[in-house]
PDB file of C-alpha atoms in Angstrom:
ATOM      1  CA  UNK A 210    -108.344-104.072-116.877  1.00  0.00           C
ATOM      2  CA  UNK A 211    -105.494-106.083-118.679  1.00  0.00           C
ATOM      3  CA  UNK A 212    -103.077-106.088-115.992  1.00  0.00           C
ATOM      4  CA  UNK A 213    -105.791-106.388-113.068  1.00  0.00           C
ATOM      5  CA  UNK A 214    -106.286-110.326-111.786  1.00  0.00           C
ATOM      6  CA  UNK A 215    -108.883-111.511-109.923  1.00  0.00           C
ATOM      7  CA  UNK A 216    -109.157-112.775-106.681  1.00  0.00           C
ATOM      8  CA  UNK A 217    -110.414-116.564-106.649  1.00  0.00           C
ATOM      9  CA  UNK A 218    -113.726-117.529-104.500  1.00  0.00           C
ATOM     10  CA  UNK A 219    -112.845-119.647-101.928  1.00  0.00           C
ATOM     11  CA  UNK A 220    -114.431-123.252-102.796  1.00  0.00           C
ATOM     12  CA  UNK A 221    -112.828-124.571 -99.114  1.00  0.00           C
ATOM     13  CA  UNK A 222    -114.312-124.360 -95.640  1.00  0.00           C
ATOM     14  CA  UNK A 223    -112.373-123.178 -92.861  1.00  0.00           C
ATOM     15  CA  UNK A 224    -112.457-126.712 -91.230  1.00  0.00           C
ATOM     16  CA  UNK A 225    -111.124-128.186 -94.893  1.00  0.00           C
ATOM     17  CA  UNK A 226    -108.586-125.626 -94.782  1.00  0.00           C
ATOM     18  CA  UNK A 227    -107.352-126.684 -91.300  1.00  0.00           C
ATOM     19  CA  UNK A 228    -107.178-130.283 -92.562  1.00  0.00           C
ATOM     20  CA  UNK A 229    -105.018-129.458 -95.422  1.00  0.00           C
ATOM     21  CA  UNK A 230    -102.909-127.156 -93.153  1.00  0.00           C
ATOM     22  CA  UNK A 231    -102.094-130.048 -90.814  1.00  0.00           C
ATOM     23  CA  UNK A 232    -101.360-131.944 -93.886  1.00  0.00           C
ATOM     24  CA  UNK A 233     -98.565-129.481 -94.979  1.00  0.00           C
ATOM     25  CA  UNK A 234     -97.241-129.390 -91.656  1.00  0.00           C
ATOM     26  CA  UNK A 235     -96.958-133.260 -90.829  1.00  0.00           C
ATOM     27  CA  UNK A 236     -95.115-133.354 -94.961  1.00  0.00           C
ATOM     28  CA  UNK A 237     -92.768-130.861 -93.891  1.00  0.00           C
ATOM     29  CA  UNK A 238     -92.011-132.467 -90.486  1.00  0.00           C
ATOM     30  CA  UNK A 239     -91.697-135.735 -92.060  1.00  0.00           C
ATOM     31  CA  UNK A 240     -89.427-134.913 -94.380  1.00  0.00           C
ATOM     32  CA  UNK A 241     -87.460-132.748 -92.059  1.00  0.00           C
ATOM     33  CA  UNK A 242     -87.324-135.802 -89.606  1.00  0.00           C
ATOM     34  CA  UNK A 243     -86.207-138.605 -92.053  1.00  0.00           C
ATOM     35  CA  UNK A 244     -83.438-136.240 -93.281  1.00  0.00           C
ATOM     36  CA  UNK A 245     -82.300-135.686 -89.930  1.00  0.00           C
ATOM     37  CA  UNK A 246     -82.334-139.067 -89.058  1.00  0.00           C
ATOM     38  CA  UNK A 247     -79.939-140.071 -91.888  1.00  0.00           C
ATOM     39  CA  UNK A 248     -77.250-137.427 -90.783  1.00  0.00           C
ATOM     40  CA  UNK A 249     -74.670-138.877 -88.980  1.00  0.00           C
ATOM     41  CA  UNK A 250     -73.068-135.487 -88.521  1.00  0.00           C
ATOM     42  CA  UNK A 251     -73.154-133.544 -85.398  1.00  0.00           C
ATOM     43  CA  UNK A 252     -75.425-130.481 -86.905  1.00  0.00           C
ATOM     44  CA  UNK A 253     -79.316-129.665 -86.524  1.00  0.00           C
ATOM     45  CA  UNK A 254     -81.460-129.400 -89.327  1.00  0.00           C
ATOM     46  CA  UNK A 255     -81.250-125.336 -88.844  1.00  0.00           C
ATOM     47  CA  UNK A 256     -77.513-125.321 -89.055  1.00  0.00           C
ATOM     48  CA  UNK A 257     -77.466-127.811 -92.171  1.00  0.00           C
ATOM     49  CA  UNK A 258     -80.266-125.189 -93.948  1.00  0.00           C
ATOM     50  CA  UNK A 259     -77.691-122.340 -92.387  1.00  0.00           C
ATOM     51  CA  UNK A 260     -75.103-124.014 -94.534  1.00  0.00           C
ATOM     52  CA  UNK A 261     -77.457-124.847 -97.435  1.00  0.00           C
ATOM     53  CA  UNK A 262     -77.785-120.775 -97.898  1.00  0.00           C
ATOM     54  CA  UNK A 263     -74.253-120.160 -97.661  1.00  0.00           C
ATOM     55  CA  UNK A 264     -73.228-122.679-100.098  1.00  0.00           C
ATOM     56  CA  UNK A 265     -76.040-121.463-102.614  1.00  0.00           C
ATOM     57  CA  UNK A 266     -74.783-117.685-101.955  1.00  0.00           C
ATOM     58  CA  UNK A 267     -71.599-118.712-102.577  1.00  0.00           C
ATOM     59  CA  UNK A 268     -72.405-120.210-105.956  1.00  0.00           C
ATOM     60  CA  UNK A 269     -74.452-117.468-107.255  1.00  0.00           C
ATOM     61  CA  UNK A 270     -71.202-114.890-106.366  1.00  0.00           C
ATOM     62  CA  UNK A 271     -72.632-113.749-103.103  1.00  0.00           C
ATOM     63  CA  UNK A 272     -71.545-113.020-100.014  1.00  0.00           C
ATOM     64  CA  UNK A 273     -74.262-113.447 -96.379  1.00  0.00           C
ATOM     65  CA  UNK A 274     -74.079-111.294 -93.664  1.00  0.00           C
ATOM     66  CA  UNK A 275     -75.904-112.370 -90.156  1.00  0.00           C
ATOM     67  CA  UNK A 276     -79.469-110.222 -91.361  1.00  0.00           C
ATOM     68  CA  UNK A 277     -79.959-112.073 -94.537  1.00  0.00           C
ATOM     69  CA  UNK A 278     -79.245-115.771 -93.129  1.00  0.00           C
ATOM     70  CA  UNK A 279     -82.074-114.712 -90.265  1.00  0.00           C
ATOM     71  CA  UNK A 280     -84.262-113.594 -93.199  1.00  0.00           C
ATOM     72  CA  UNK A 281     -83.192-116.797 -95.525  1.00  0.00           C
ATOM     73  CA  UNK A 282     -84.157-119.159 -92.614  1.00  0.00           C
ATOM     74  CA  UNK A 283     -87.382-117.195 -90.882  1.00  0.00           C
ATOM     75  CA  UNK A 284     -85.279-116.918 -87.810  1.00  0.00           C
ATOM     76  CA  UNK A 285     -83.916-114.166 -85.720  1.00  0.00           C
ATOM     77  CA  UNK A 286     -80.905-112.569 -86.032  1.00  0.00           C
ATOM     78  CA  UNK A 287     -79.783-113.445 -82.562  1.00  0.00           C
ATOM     79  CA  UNK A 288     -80.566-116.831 -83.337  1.00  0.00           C
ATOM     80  CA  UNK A 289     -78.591-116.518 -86.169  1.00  0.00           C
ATOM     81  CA  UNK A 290     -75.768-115.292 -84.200  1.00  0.00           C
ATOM     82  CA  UNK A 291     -75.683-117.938 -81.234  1.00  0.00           C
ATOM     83  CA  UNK A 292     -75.518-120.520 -83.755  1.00  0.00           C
ATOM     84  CA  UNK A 293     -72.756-118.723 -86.296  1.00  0.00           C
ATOM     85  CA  UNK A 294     -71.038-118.725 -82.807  1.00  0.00           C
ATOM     86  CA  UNK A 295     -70.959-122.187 -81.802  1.00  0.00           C
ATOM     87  CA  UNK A 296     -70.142-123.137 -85.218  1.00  0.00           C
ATOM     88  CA  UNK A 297     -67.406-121.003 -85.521  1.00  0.00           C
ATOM     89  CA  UNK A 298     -66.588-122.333 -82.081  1.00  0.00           C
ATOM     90  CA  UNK A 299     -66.565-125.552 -83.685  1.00  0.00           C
ATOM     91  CA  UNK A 300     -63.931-124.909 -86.885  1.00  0.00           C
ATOM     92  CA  UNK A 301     -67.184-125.245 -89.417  1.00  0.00           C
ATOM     93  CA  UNK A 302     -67.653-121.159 -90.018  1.00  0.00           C
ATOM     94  CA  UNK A 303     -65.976-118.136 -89.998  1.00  0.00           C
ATOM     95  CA  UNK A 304     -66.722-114.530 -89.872  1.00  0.00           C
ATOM     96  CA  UNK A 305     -64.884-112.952 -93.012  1.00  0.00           C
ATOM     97  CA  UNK A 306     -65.026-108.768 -92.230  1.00  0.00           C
ATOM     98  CA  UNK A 307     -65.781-106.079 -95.184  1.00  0.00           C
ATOM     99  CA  UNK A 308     -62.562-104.597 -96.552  1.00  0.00           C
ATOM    100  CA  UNK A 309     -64.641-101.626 -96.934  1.00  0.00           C
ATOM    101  CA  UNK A 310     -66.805-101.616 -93.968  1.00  0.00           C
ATOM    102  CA  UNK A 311     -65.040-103.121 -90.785  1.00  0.00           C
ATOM    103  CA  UNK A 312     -68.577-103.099 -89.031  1.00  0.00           C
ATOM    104  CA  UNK A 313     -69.424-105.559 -91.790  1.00  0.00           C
ATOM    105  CA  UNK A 314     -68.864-109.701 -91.383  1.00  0.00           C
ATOM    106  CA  UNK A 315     -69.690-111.979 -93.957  1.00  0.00           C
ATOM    107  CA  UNK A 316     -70.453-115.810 -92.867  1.00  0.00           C
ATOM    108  CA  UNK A 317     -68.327-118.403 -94.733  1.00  0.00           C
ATOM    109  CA  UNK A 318     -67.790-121.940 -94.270  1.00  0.00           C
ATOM    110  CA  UNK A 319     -64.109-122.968 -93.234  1.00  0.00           C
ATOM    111  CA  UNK A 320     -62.549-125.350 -95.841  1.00  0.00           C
ATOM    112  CA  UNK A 321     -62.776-128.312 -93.564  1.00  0.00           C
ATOM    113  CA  UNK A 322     -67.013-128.126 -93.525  1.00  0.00           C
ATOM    114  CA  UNK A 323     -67.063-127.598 -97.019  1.00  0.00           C
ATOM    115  CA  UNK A 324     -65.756-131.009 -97.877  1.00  0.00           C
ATOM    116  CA  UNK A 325     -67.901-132.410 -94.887  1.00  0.00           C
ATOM    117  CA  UNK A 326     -71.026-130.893 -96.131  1.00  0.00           C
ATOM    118  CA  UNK A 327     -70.030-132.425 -99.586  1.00  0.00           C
ATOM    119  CA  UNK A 328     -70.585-135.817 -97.779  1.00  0.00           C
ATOM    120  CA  UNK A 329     -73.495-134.906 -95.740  1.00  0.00           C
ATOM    121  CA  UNK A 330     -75.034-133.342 -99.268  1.00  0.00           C
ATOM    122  CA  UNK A 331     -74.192-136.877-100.872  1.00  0.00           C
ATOM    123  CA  UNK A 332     -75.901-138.702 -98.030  1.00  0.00           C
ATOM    124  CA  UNK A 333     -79.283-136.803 -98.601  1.00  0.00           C
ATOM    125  CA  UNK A 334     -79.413-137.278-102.187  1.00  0.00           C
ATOM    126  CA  UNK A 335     -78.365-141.207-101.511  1.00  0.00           C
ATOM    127  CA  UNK A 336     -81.451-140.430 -99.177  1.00  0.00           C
ATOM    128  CA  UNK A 337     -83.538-139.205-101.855  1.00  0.00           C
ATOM    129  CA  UNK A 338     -83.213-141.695-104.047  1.00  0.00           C
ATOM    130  CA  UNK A 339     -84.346-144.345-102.046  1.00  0.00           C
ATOM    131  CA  UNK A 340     -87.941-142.643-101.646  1.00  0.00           C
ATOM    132  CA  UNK A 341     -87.884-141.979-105.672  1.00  0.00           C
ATOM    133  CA  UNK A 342     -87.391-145.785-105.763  1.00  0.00           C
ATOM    134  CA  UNK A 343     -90.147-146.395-103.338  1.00  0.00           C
ATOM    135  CA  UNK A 344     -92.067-143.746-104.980  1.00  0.00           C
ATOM    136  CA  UNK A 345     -91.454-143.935-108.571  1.00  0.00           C
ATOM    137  CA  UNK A 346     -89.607-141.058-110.710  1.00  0.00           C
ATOM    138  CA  UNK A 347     -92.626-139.972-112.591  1.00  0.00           C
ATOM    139  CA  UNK A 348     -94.589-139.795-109.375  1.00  0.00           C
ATOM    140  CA  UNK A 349     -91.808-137.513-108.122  1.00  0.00           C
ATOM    141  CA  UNK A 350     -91.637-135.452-111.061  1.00  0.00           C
ATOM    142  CA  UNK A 351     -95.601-135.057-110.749  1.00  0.00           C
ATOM    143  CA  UNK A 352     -95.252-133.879-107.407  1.00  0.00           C
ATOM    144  CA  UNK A 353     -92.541-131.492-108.004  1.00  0.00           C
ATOM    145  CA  UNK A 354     -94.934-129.736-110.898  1.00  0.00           C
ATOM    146  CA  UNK A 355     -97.783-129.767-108.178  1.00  0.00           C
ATOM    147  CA  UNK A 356     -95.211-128.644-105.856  1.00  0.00           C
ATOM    148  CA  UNK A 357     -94.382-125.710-108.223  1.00  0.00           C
ATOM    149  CA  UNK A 358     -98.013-124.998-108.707  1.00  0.00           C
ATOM    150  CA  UNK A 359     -98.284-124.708-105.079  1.00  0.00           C
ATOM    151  CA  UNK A 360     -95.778-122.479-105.082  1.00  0.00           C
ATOM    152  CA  UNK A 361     -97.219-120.306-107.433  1.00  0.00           C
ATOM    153  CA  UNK A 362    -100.500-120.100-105.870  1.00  0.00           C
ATOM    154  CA  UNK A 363     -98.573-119.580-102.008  1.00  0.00           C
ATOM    155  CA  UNK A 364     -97.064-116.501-104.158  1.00  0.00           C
ATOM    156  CA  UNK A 365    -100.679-115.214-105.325  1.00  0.00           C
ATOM    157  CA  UNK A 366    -102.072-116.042-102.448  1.00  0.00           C
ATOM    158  CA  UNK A 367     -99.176-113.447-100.441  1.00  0.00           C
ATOM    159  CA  UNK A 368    -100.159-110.760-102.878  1.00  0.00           C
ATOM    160  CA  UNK A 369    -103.966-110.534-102.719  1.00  0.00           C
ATOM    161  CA  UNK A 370    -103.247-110.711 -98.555  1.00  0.00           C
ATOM    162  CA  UNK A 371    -100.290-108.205 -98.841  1.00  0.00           C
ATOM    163  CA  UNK A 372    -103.402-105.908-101.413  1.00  0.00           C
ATOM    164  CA  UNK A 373    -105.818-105.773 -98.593  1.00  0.00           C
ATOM    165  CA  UNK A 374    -103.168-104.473 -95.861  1.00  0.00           C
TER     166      UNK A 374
END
C-alpha cells in the first residue's frame, strides 16, 4: 500500500488538547487585536480580510462574487452582503455585473480604497516589523516553518476526519 498513509496515534489527552486549543485561539485573537488596534481607518478586521481577498483575487486574474468571499472568510453570504452594502454605501466597493450573466456581480474595490488600503497595508507591515524586532527575524522565520508544518498537519488532520465521514 504505496499510496495508503497512516493515521498517527494520538500521544495527547483530551485535556492537553483543550490547552493547546485555547492556546491557538488567544494567538489568533492577539494578533487579530494588535492589528486592529494599529488601524486608524474606519474598517473592522472582517472588512479589511474582505478586502485582503479581493486584492489577492485581483492579482492572481480573478474576479469574487458574494459566495466565494462568504466561503474565503467562513462567513455567510448574507453577512457578506450587509457588509458589501455598507461599503459600497461608503465609496470603498462596488458591484461590477457579468457582461454575460446580468444575474452575476463581481465585488471590486473603488479606486479611492485601493490607494487607502495601500496605506492601511503599509501600516501593518510597519506593524510587523516592530514584533520581528522584538522577536528576532530568525525566530520569525522559525515560526513561520512551524507555522507551515502546522499547516500541513491541520490539512492531514481534515483528511483522515473527512475519511471516516
Amino acid at each position: 500500500m504505496a499510496g495508503k498513509r497512516k493515521t498517527p496515534k494520538m500521544v495527547t489527552t483530551k485535556e492537553e488538547n483543550m490547552k493547546y486549543l485555547r492556546k491557538i485561539f488567544t494567538m489568533l485573537r492577539e494578533i487579530e487585536v494588535s492589528i486592529n488596534a494599529q488601524s486608524h481607518e474606519k474598517y473592522n478586521n472582517t472588512e479589511i480580510r474582505l478586502m485582503n481577498e479581493i486584492v489577492y483575487a485581483t492579482g492572481t486574474g480573478e474576479r469574487l462574487i458574494s459566495t466565494q468571499l462568504a466561503s474565503r472568510l467562513g462567513i455567510t453570504r448574507s453577512a457578506v452582503s450587509q457588509i458589501v452594502a455598507k461599503m459600497e454605501k461608503d465609496g470603498a466597493l462596488r458591484r461590477v455585473p457579468d457582461a454575460v450573466d446580468r444575474k452575476i456581480a463581481y465585488i471590486e474595490l473603488t479606486d479611492e480604497i485601493a490607494a487607502t488600503y495601500k496605506v492601511i497595508v503599509s501600516e501593518y507591515a510597519d506593524f510587523v516589523g516592530k514584533v520581528v524586532a522584538y522577536m528576532g527575524a530568525s525566530k520569525m522565520e522559525r515560526l513561520f516553518t512551524l507555522a507551515d508544518e502546522f499547516s500541513e498537519a491541520v490539512a492531514l488532520a481534515l483528511e483522515d476526519c473527512n475519511a471516516k465521514k
